[in-house]
Amino acid sequence: VQLQASGGGLVQAGGSLKLSCVASGRTFSNYAMGWFRQAPGKEREFVAVTRWTGTNMYAADYSESVKGRFTAWRDSAYGNTNVYLQMNSLKPEDAAVYYCAAHPLSGVMWSRGGPLDYWGQGTQVTVSS
């Protein structure tokens, strides 16, 4: 199983970035998949999760700090499951390493930062003021 995140970079405050995460190696269709971030010297923070609500149906939940600015969604292609994070109106405080994750359940483990079954490597997001 592998989760591969990409799309990070340097952006000015107010700008946008789209992160992608490709999950492979097993079926993730009914898994919760989402994003966390960790800034230097800070604890890992929940950002967003897409949770399975029925056949090919998903809902997304967000932390209050990103609600209205970030959008998470997912799709499948070539046997892999992809989860995305569109980040708009970026602020300097959004700068962090962003990680994608997957777990069979959606629930408090996401807001608590774990434990989750699968994690991807991080992708750095830098926001200049």
mmCIF file of N, CA and C in Angstrom:
data_model
loop_
_atom_site.group_PDB
_atom_site.id
_atom_site.type_symbol
_atom_site.label_atom_id
_atom_site.label_comp_id
_atom_site.label_asym_id
_atom_site.label_seq_id
_atom_site.Cartn_x
_atom_site.Cartn_y
_atom_site.Cartn_z
ATOM 1 N N VAL A 1 0.853 -1.189 0.000
ATOM 2 C CA VAL A 1 0.000 0.000 0.000
ATOM 3 C C VAL A 1 0.890 1.240 0.000
ATOM 4 N N GLN A 2 0.508 2.192 -0.819
ATOM 5 C CA GLN A 2 1.289 3.420 -0.906
ATOM 6 C C GLN A 2 0.373 4.608 -1.115
ATOM 7 N N LEU A 3 0.632 5.678 -0.378
ATOM 8 C CA LEU A 3 -0.034 6.950 -0.585
ATOM 9 C C LEU A 3 1.050 7.940 -0.998
ATOM 10 N N GLN A 4 0.875 8.538 -2.157
ATOM 11 C CA GLN A 4 1.880 9.443 -2.711
ATOM 12 C C GLN A 4 1.260 10.821 -2.892
ATOM 13 N N ALA A 5 1.702 11.771 -2.083
ATOM 14 C CA ALA A 5 1.182 13.132 -2.152
ATOM 15 C C ALA A 5 2.082 13.997 -3.024
ATOM 16 N N SER A 6 1.467 14.959 -3.673
ATOM 17 C CA SER A 6 2.211 15.892 -4.515
ATOM 18 C C SER A 6 1.436 17.191 -4.638
ATOM 19 N N GLY A 7 2.072 18.199 -5.228
ATOM 20 C CA GLY A 7 1.388 19.446 -5.512
ATOM 21 C C GLY A 7 1.785 20.618 -4.639
ATOM 22 N N GLY A 8 2.597 20.377 -3.633
ATOM 23 C CA GLY A 8 3.035 21.471 -2.781
ATOM 24 C C GLY A 8 3.935 22.431 -3.530
ATOM 25 N N GLY A 9 4.190 23.566 -2.905
ATOM 26 C CA GLY A 9 5.051 24.553 -3.532
ATOM 27 C C GLY A 9 4.988 25.863 -2.794
ATOM 28 N N LEU A 10 5.521 26.885 -3.438
ATOM 29 C CA LEU A 10 5.555 28.232 -2.876
ATOM 30 C C LEU A 10 4.480 29.068 -3.553
ATOM 31 N N VAL A 11 3.688 29.752 -2.761
ATOM 32 C CA VAL A 11 2.616 30.587 -3.287
ATOM 33 C C VAL A 11 2.509 31.833 -2.435
ATOM 34 N N GLN A 12 2.073 32.912 -3.041
ATOM 35 C CA GLN A 12 1.863 34.143 -2.293
ATOM 36 C C GLN A 12 0.555 34.058 -1.505
ATOM 37 N N ALA A 13 0.493 34.786 -0.439
ATOM 38 C CA ALA A 13 -0.744 34.857 0.332
ATOM 39 C C ALA A 13 -1.887 35.299 -0.582
ATOM 40 N N GLY A 14 -3.007 34.639 -0.430
ATOM 41 C CA GLY A 14 -4.152 34.887 -1.289
ATOM 42 C C GLY A 14 -4.208 33.989 -2.506
ATOM 43 N N GLY A 15 -3.140 33.273 -2.755
ATOM 44 C CA GLY A 15 -3.072 32.389 -3.913
ATOM 45 C C GLY A 15 -3.685 31.030 -3.646
ATOM 46 N N SER A 16 -3.507 30.145 -4.622
ATOM 47 C CA SER A 16 -4.129 28.821 -4.570
ATOM 48 C C SER A 16 -3.122 27.735 -4.917
ATOM 49 N N LEU A 17 -3.358 26.566 -4.368
ATOM 50 C CA LEU A 17 -2.609 25.362 -4.703
ATOM 51 C C LEU A 17 -3.570 24.193 -4.676
ATOM 52 N N LYS A 18 -3.254 23.180 -5.485
ATOM 53 C CA LYS A 18 -4.030 21.942 -5.461
ATOM 54 C C LYS A 18 -3.090 20.793 -5.134
ATOM 55 N N LEU A 19 -3.386 20.103 -4.047
ATOM 56 C CA LEU A 19 -2.630 18.924 -3.657
ATOM 57 C C LEU A 19 -3.335 17.665 -4.159
ATOM 58 N N SER A 20 -2.541 16.682 -4.499
ATOM 59 C CA SER A 20 -3.077 15.403 -4.955
ATOM 60 C C SER A 20 -2.420 14.280 -4.161
ATOM 61 N N CYS A 21 -3.158 13.216 -3.975
ATOM 62 C CA CYS A 21 -2.629 12.033 -3.301
ATOM 63 C C CYS A 21 -3.144 10.811 -4.033
ATOM 64 N N VAL A 22 -2.230 9.981 -4.491
ATOM 65 C CA VAL A 22 -2.593 8.748 -5.190
ATOM 66 C C VAL A 22 -2.410 7.587 -4.217
ATOM 67 N N ALA A 23 -3.467 6.862 -3.964
ATOM 68 C CA ALA A 23 -3.429 5.711 -3.063
ATOM 69 C C ALA A 23 -3.511 4.432 -3.877
ATOM 70 N N SER A 24 -2.578 3.527 -3.671
ATOM 71 C CA SER A 24 -2.535 2.308 -4.456
ATOM 72 C C SER A 24 -2.221 1.126 -3.564
ATOM 73 N N GLY A 25 -2.459 -0.055 -4.075
ATOM 74 C CA GLY A 25 -2.087 -1.263 -3.364
ATOM 75 C C GLY A 25 -3.229 -1.990 -2.697
ATOM 76 N N ARG A 26 -4.388 -1.359 -2.618
ATOM 77 C CA ARG A 26 -5.580 -1.997 -2.079
ATOM 78 C C ARG A 26 -6.783 -1.161 -2.492
ATOM 79 N N THR A 27 -7.955 -1.665 -2.156
ATOM 80 C CA THR A 27 -9.183 -0.924 -2.456
ATOM 81 C C THR A 27 -9.458 0.071 -1.336
ATOM 82 N N PHE A 28 -9.605 1.310 -1.712
ATOM 83 C CA PHE A 28 -9.885 2.362 -0.745
ATOM 84 C C PHE A 28 -11.287 2.944 -0.911
ATOM 85 N N SER A 29 -12.125 2.312 -1.719
ATOM 86 C CA SER A 29 -13.399 2.926 -2.066
ATOM 87 C C SER A 29 -14.261 3.241 -0.852
ATOM 88 N N ASN A 30 -14.208 2.414 0.187
ATOM 89 C CA ASN A 30 -15.034 2.695 1.360
ATOM 90 C C ASN A 30 -14.203 3.184 2.547
ATOM 91 N N TYR A 31 -12.997 3.612 2.281
ATOM 92 C CA TYR A 31 -12.145 4.193 3.309
ATOM 93 C C TYR A 31 -12.387 5.692 3.414
ATOM 94 N N ALA A 32 -12.190 6.220 4.608
ATOM 95 C CA ALA A 32 -12.060 7.661 4.756
ATOM 96 C C ALA A 32 -10.642 8.042 4.322
ATOM 97 N N MET A 33 -10.557 9.111 3.548
ATOM 98 C CA MET A 33 -9.257 9.587 3.083
ATOM 99 C C MET A 33 -9.221 11.095 3.233
ATOM 100 N N GLY A 34 -8.093 11.610 3.679
ATOM 101 C CA GLY A 34 -8.064 13.030 3.905
ATOM 102 C C GLY A 34 -6.671 13.585 4.083
ATOM 103 N N TRP A 35 -6.627 14.743 4.716
ATOM 104 C CA TRP A 35 -5.388 15.519 4.798
ATOM 105 C C TRP A 35 -5.146 16.038 6.210
ATOM 106 N N PHE A 36 -3.879 16.051 6.571
ATOM 107 C CA PHE A 36 -3.385 16.689 7.777
ATOM 108 C C PHE A 36 -2.262 17.628 7.380
ATOM 109 N N ARG A 37 -1.863 18.462 8.301
ATOM 110 C CA ARG A 37 -0.703 19.307 8.083
ATOM 111 C C ARG A 37 0.064 19.477 9.382
ATOM 112 N N GLN A 38 1.331 19.760 9.230
ATOM 113 C CA GLN A 38 2.173 19.999 10.398
ATOM 114 C C GLN A 38 3.164 21.096 10.075
ATOM 115 N N ALA A 39 3.068 22.161 10.842
ATOM 116 C CA ALA A 39 3.991 23.283 10.722
ATOM 117 C C ALA A 39 5.146 23.077 11.694
ATOM 118 N N PRO A 40 6.289 23.689 11.431
ATOM 119 C CA PRO A 40 7.441 23.529 12.325
ATOM 120 C C PRO A 40 7.100 23.907 13.754
ATOM 121 N N GLY A 41 7.443 23.048 14.673
ATOM 122 C CA GLY A 41 7.220 23.316 16.075
ATOM 123 C C GLY A 41 5.791 23.135 16.549
ATOM 124 N N LYS A 42 4.933 22.669 15.652
ATOM 125 C CA LYS A 42 3.522 22.486 16.020
ATOM 126 C C LYS A 42 3.113 21.029 15.858
ATOM 127 N N GLU A 43 2.013 20.679 16.507
ATOM 128 C CA GLU A 43 1.488 19.331 16.380
ATOM 129 C C GLU A 43 0.791 19.161 15.029
ATOM 130 N N ARG A 44 0.681 17.920 14.621
ATOM 131 C CA ARG A 44 -0.046 17.612 13.404
ATOM 132 C C ARG A 44 -1.509 18.011 13.566
ATOM 133 N N GLU A 45 -2.061 18.617 12.548
ATOM 134 C CA GLU A 45 -3.401 19.195 12.605
ATOM 135 C C GLU A 45 -4.284 18.610 11.511
ATOM 136 N N PHE A 46 -5.478 18.234 11.879
ATOM 137 C CA PHE A 46 -6.453 17.757 10.907
ATOM 138 C C PHE A 46 -6.852 18.897 9.962
ATOM 139 N N VAL A 47 -6.974 18.606 8.686
ATOM 140 C CA VAL A 47 -7.385 19.606 7.709
ATOM 141 C C VAL A 47 -8.736 19.237 7.087
ATOM 142 N N ALA A 48 -8.826 18.051 6.502
ATOM 143 C CA ALA A 48 -10.053 17.654 5.807
ATOM 144 C C ALA A 48 -10.098 16.138 5.671
ATOM 145 N N VAL A 49 -11.314 15.614 5.589
ATOM 146 C CA VAL A 49 -11.490 14.183 5.362
ATOM 147 C C VAL A 49 -12.674 13.973 4.432
ATOM 148 N N THR A 50 -12.515 13.022 3.501
ATOM 149 C CA THR A 50 -13.633 12.605 2.667
ATOM 150 C C THR A 50 -14.080 11.241 3.174
ATOM 151 N N ARG A 51 -15.337 11.129 3.502
ATOM 152 C CA ARG A 51 -15.840 9.897 4.094
ATOM 153 C C ARG A 51 -16.913 9.278 3.210
ATOM 154 N N TRP A 52 -16.867 7.981 3.158
ATOM 155 C CA TRP A 52 -17.782 7.216 2.329
ATOM 156 C C TRP A 52 -19.173 7.225 2.939
ATOM 157 N N THR A 53 -20.179 7.585 2.146
ATOM 158 C CA THR A 53 -21.551 7.640 2.665
ATOM 159 C C THR A 53 -22.482 6.674 1.937
ATOM 160 N N GLY A 54 -21.961 5.927 0.999
ATOM 161 C CA GLY A 54 -22.770 5.004 0.235
ATOM 162 C C GLY A 54 -22.109 4.749 -1.106
ATOM 163 N N THR A 55 -22.725 3.985 -1.928
ATOM 164 C CA THR A 55 -22.138 3.601 -3.210
ATOM 165 C C THR A 55 -21.715 4.832 -3.999
ATOM 166 N N ASN A 56 -20.395 4.977 -4.179
ATOM 167 C CA ASN A 56 -19.822 6.084 -4.951
ATOM 168 C C ASN A 56 -20.224 7.454 -4.433
ATOM 169 N N MET A 57 -20.567 7.532 -3.164
ATOM 170 C CA MET A 57 -20.963 8.810 -2.575
ATOM 171 C C MET A 57 -20.023 9.139 -1.421
ATOM 172 N N TYR A 58 -19.584 10.369 -1.378
ATOM 173 C CA TYR A 58 -18.668 10.808 -0.333
ATOM 174 C C TYR A 58 -19.076 12.184 0.160
ATOM 175 N N ALA A 59 -18.800 12.424 1.438
ATOM 176 C CA ALA A 59 -18.973 13.745 2.025
ATOM 177 C C ALA A 59 -17.620 14.204 2.540
ATOM 178 N N ALA A 60 -17.455 15.488 2.651
ATOM 179 C CA ALA A 60 -16.196 16.036 3.141
ATOM 180 C C ALA A 60 -16.436 16.862 4.384
ATOM 181 N N ASP A 61 -15.527 16.739 5.322
ATOM 182 C CA ASP A 61 -15.547 17.539 6.545
ATOM 183 C C ASP A 61 -14.235 18.290 6.645
ATOM 184 N N TYR A 62 -14.298 19.457 7.277
ATOM 185 C CA TYR A 62 -13.140 20.332 7.317
ATOM 186 C C TYR A 62 -12.890 20.866 8.720
ATOM 187 N N SER A 63 -11.653 21.227 8.978
ATOM 188 C CA SER A 63 -11.372 21.952 10.206
ATOM 189 C C SER A 63 -11.910 23.370 10.055
ATOM 190 N N GLU A 64 -12.189 23.981 11.172
ATOM 191 C CA GLU A 64 -12.736 25.330 11.120
ATOM 192 C C GLU A 64 -11.757 26.312 10.488
ATOM 193 N N SER A 65 -10.489 26.050 10.629
ATOM 194 C CA SER A 65 -9.496 26.991 10.133
ATOM 195 C C SER A 65 -9.414 27.027 8.603
ATOM 196 N N VAL A 66 -9.936 26.001 7.941
ATOM 197 C CA VAL A 66 -9.858 25.975 6.473
ATOM 198 C C VAL A 66 -11.233 25.966 5.815
ATOM 199 N N LYS A 67 -12.267 25.825 6.592
ATOM 200 C CA LYS A 67 -13.624 25.742 6.038
ATOM 201 C C LYS A 67 -13.927 26.988 5.214
ATOM 202 N N GLY A 68 -14.456 26.770 4.019
ATOM 203 C CA GLY A 68 -14.774 27.875 3.125
ATOM 204 C C GLY A 68 -13.634 28.264 2.202
ATOM 205 N N ARG A 69 -12.431 27.801 2.489
ATOM 206 C CA ARG A 69 -11.278 28.112 1.649
ATOM 207 C C ARG A 69 -10.716 26.873 0.964
ATOM 208 N N PHE A 70 -10.807 25.741 1.622
ATOM 209 C CA PHE A 70 -10.272 24.483 1.093
ATOM 210 C C PHE A 70 -11.424 23.572 0.692
ATOM 211 N N THR A 71 -11.169 22.787 -0.353
ATOM 212 C CA THR A 71 -12.140 21.794 -0.805
ATOM 213 C C THR A 71 -11.438 20.465 -1.033
ATOM 214 N N ALA A 72 -11.980 19.412 -0.450
ATOM 215 C CA ALA A 72 -11.424 18.070 -0.624
ATOM 216 C C ALA A 72 -12.405 17.211 -1.417
ATOM 217 N N TRP A 73 -11.877 16.400 -2.296
ATOM 218 C CA TRP A 73 -12.707 15.460 -3.031
ATOM 219 C C TRP A 73 -11.839 14.283 -3.479
ATOM 220 N N ARG A 74 -12.469 13.292 -4.055
ATOM 221 C CA ARG A 74 -11.737 12.091 -4.438
ATOM 222 C C ARG A 74 -12.321 11.478 -5.699
ATOM 223 N N ASP A 75 -11.502 10.671 -6.359
ATOM 224 C CA ASP A 75 -11.977 9.886 -7.482
ATOM 225 C C ASP A 75 -11.094 8.653 -7.605
ATOM 226 N N SER A 76 -11.410 7.834 -8.601
ATOM 227 C CA SER A 76 -10.630 6.623 -8.817
ATOM 228 C C SER A 76 -10.253 6.533 -10.284
ATOM 229 N N ALA A 77 -9.077 6.031 -10.541
ATOM 230 C CA ALA A 77 -8.625 5.853 -11.917
ATOM 231 C C ALA A 77 -7.535 4.786 -11.944
ATOM 232 N N TYR A 78 -7.602 3.926 -12.950
ATOM 233 C CA TYR A 78 -6.573 2.906 -13.172
ATOM 234 C C TYR A 78 -6.315 2.065 -11.924
ATOM 235 N N GLY A 79 -7.359 1.796 -11.171
ATOM 236 C CA GLY A 79 -7.233 0.963 -9.995
ATOM 237 C C GLY A 79 -6.748 1.688 -8.756
ATOM 238 N N ASN A 80 -6.412 2.955 -8.884
ATOM 239 C CA ASN A 80 -5.975 3.744 -7.739
ATOM 240 C C ASN A 80 -7.084 4.671 -7.283
ATOM 241 N N THR A 81 -6.991 5.093 -6.039
ATOM 242 C CA THR A 81 -7.904 6.088 -5.499
ATOM 243 C C THR A 81 -7.122 7.371 -5.282
ATOM 244 N N ASN A 82 -7.674 8.463 -5.747
ATOM 245 C CA ASN A 82 -7.025 9.767 -5.626
ATOM 246 C C ASN A 82 -7.842 10.651 -4.704
ATOM 247 N N VAL A 83 -7.151 11.381 -3.856
ATOM 248 C CA VAL A 83 -7.815 12.378 -3.028
ATOM 249 C C VAL A 83 -7.093 13.700 -3.255
ATOM 250 N N TYR A 84 -7.879 14.759 -3.344
ATOM 251 C CA TYR A 84 -7.359 16.075 -3.697
ATOM 252 C C TYR A 84 -7.697 17.093 -2.612
ATOM 253 N N LEU A 85 -6.921 18.159 -2.600
ATOM 254 C CA LEU A 85 -7.202 19.270 -1.695
ATOM 255 C C LEU A 85 -6.937 20.557 -2.467
ATOM 256 N N GLN A 86 -8.002 21.245 -2.825
ATOM 257 C CA GLN A 86 -7.886 22.552 -3.450
ATOM 258 C C GLN A 86 -7.833 23.598 -2.358
ATOM 259 N N MET A 87 -6.754 24.354 -2.341
ATOM 260 C CA MET A 87 -6.549 25.338 -1.289
ATOM 261 C C MET A 87 -6.583 26.727 -1.909
ATOM 262 N N ASN A 88 -7.564 27.510 -1.534
ATOM 263 C CA ASN A 88 -7.714 28.874 -2.042
ATOM 264 C C ASN A 88 -7.523 29.872 -0.906
ATOM 265 N N SER A 89 -7.304 31.106 -1.289
ATOM 266 C CA SER A 89 -7.140 32.184 -0.300
ATOM 267 C C SER A 89 -6.131 31.792 0.767
ATOM 268 N N LEU A 90 -4.994 31.293 0.333
ATOM 269 C CA LEU A 90 -3.991 30.794 1.275
ATOM 270 C C LEU A 90 -3.449 31.914 2.138
ATOM 271 N N LYS A 91 -3.187 31.561 3.382
ATOM 272 C CA LYS A 91 -2.647 32.480 4.364
ATOM 273 C C LYS A 91 -1.274 31.987 4.800
ATOM 274 N N PRO A 92 -0.437 32.870 5.317
ATOM 275 C CA PRO A 92 0.870 32.412 5.819
ATOM 276 C C PRO A 92 0.747 31.309 6.857
ATOM 277 N N GLU A 93 -0.314 31.340 7.644
ATOM 278 C CA GLU A 93 -0.485 30.304 8.668
ATOM 279 C C GLU A 93 -0.896 28.952 8.094
ATOM 280 N N ASP A 94 -1.174 28.893 6.798
ATOM 281 C CA ASP A 94 -1.445 27.605 6.153
ATOM 282 C C ASP A 94 -0.162 26.882 5.767
ATOM 283 N N ALA A 95 0.963 27.555 5.863
ATOM 284 C CA ALA A 95 2.235 26.930 5.503
ATOM 285 C C ALA A 95 2.525 25.756 6.432
ATOM 286 N N ALA A 96 2.841 24.630 5.825
ATOM 287 C CA ALA A 96 3.092 23.408 6.594
ATOM 288 C C ALA A 96 3.462 22.300 5.625
ATOM 289 N N VAL A 97 3.850 21.177 6.190
ATOM 290 C CA VAL A 97 3.944 19.953 5.398
ATOM 291 C C VAL A 97 2.570 19.290 5.451
ATOM 292 N N TYR A 98 2.027 19.007 4.295
ATOM 293 C CA TYR A 98 0.692 18.400 4.205
ATOM 294 C C TYR A 98 0.834 16.907 3.919
ATOM 295 N N TYR A 99 0.066 16.125 4.686
ATOM 296 C CA TYR A 99 0.098 14.680 4.565
ATOM 297 C C TYR A 99 -1.286 14.149 4.210
ATOM 298 N N CYS A 100 -1.343 13.180 3.314
ATOM 299 C CA CYS A 100 -2.602 12.489 3.092
ATOM 300 C C CYS A 100 -2.630 11.212 3.929
ATOM 301 N N ALA A 101 -3.818 10.761 4.224
ATOM 302 C CA ALA A 101 -3.984 9.596 5.082
ATOM 303 C C ALA A 101 -5.251 8.845 4.700
ATOM 304 N N ALA A 102 -5.308 7.581 5.091
ATOM 305 C CA ALA A 102 -6.486 6.757 4.823
ATOM 306 C C ALA A 102 -6.739 5.836 6.008
ATOM 307 N N HIS A 103 -8.004 5.593 6.277
ATOM 308 C CA HIS A 103 -8.400 4.752 7.408
ATOM 309 C C HIS A 103 -9.779 4.176 7.113
ATOM 310 N N PRO A 104 -10.050 2.949 7.584
ATOM 311 C CA PRO A 104 -11.363 2.365 7.309
ATOM 312 C C PRO A 104 -12.533 3.167 7.856
ATOM 313 N N LEU A 105 -12.307 3.906 8.907
ATOM 314 C CA LEU A 105 -13.391 4.623 9.558
ATOM 315 C C LEU A 105 -13.149 6.125 9.514
ATOM 316 N N SER A 106 -14.244 6.849 9.515
ATOM 317 C CA SER A 106 -14.171 8.289 9.748
ATOM 318 C C SER A 106 -14.700 8.508 11.156
ATOM 319 N N GLY A 107 -14.096 9.395 11.892
ATOM 320 C CA GLY A 107 -14.525 9.596 13.266
ATOM 321 C C GLY A 107 -13.499 10.393 14.027
ATOM 322 N N VAL A 108 -13.518 10.240 15.336
ATOM 323 C CA VAL A 108 -12.687 11.087 16.181
ATOM 324 C C VAL A 108 -11.204 10.885 15.936
ATOM 325 N N MET A 109 -10.833 9.725 15.409
ATOM 326 C CA MET A 109 -9.414 9.517 15.167
ATOM 327 C C MET A 109 -8.861 10.526 14.188
ATOM 328 N N TRP A 110 -9.705 11.028 13.307
ATOM 329 C CA TRP A 110 -9.255 12.048 12.365
ATOM 330 C C TRP A 110 -9.035 13.372 13.070
ATOM 331 N N SER A 111 -9.943 13.795 13.882
ATOM 332 C CA SER A 111 -9.769 15.070 14.585
ATOM 333 C C SER A 111 -8.634 14.993 15.597
ATOM 334 N N ARG A 112 -8.325 13.770 16.038
ATOM 335 C CA ARG A 112 -7.235 13.591 17.004
ATOM 336 C C ARG A 112 -5.893 13.339 16.336
ATOM 337 N N GLY A 113 -5.884 13.222 15.024
ATOM 338 C CA GLY A 113 -4.622 12.994 14.331
ATOM 339 C C GLY A 113 -4.159 11.556 14.307
ATOM 340 N N GLY A 114 -5.044 10.645 14.625
ATOM 341 C CA GLY A 114 -4.677 9.243 14.565
ATOM 342 C C GLY A 114 -5.223 8.449 15.722
ATOM 343 N N PRO A 115 -4.888 7.163 15.812
ATOM 344 C CA PRO A 115 -4.063 6.449 14.830
ATOM 345 C C PRO A 115 -4.836 6.114 13.549
ATOM 346 N N LEU A 116 -4.195 6.279 12.422
ATOM 347 C CA LEU A 116 -4.766 5.963 11.134
ATOM 348 C C LEU A 116 -3.903 4.900 10.459
ATOM 349 N N ASP A 117 -4.541 4.104 9.632
ATOM 350 C CA ASP A 117 -3.837 2.963 9.059
ATOM 351 C C ASP A 117 -2.733 3.350 8.080
ATOM 352 N N TYR A 118 -3.016 4.297 7.224
ATOM 353 C CA TYR A 118 -2.073 4.596 6.149
ATOM 354 C C TYR A 118 -1.780 6.096 6.066
ATOM 355 N N TRP A 119 -0.515 6.392 5.844
ATOM 356 C CA TRP A 119 -0.059 7.773 5.699
ATOM 357 C C TRP A 119 0.806 7.879 4.458
ATOM 358 N N GLY A 120 0.716 9.025 3.811
ATOM 359 C CA GLY A 120 1.623 9.324 2.723
ATOM 360 C C GLY A 120 2.785 10.150 3.218
ATOM 361 N N GLN A 121 3.758 10.326 2.347
ATOM 362 C CA GLN A 121 4.848 11.231 2.689
ATOM 363 C C GLN A 121 4.309 12.645 2.550
ATOM 364 N N GLY A 122 4.918 13.593 3.098
ATOM 365 C CA GLY A 122 4.411 14.951 3.083
ATOM 366 C C GLY A 122 4.775 15.710 1.830
ATOM 367 N N THR A 123 4.046 16.761 1.598
ATOM 368 C CA THR A 123 4.371 17.711 0.540
ATOM 369 C C THR A 123 4.347 19.107 1.147
ATOM 370 N N GLN A 124 5.396 19.857 0.900
ATOM 371 C CA GLN A 124 5.596 21.145 1.565
ATOM 372 C C GLN A 124 4.784 22.240 0.886
ATOM 373 N N VAL A 125 4.060 22.983 1.688
ATOM 374 C CA VAL A 125 3.351 24.169 1.210
ATOM 375 C C VAL A 125 3.942 25.371 1.927
ATOM 376 N N THR A 126 4.416 26.325 1.163
ATOM 377 C CA THR A 126 4.993 27.550 1.705
ATOM 378 C C THR A 126 4.177 28.724 1.197
ATOM 379 N N VAL A 127 3.766 29.589 2.106
ATOM 380 C CA VAL A 127 2.947 30.743 1.747
ATOM 381 C C VAL A 127 3.699 32.000 2.155
ATOM 382 N N SER A 128 4.009 32.821 1.187
ATOM 383 C CA SER A 128 4.733 34.059 1.469
ATOM 384 C C SER A 128 3.754 35.203 1.695
ATOM 385 N N SER A 129 4.094 36.064 2.607
ATOM 386 C CA SER A 129 3.196 37.185 2.937
ATOM 387 C C SER A 129 3.535 38.410 2.107
#
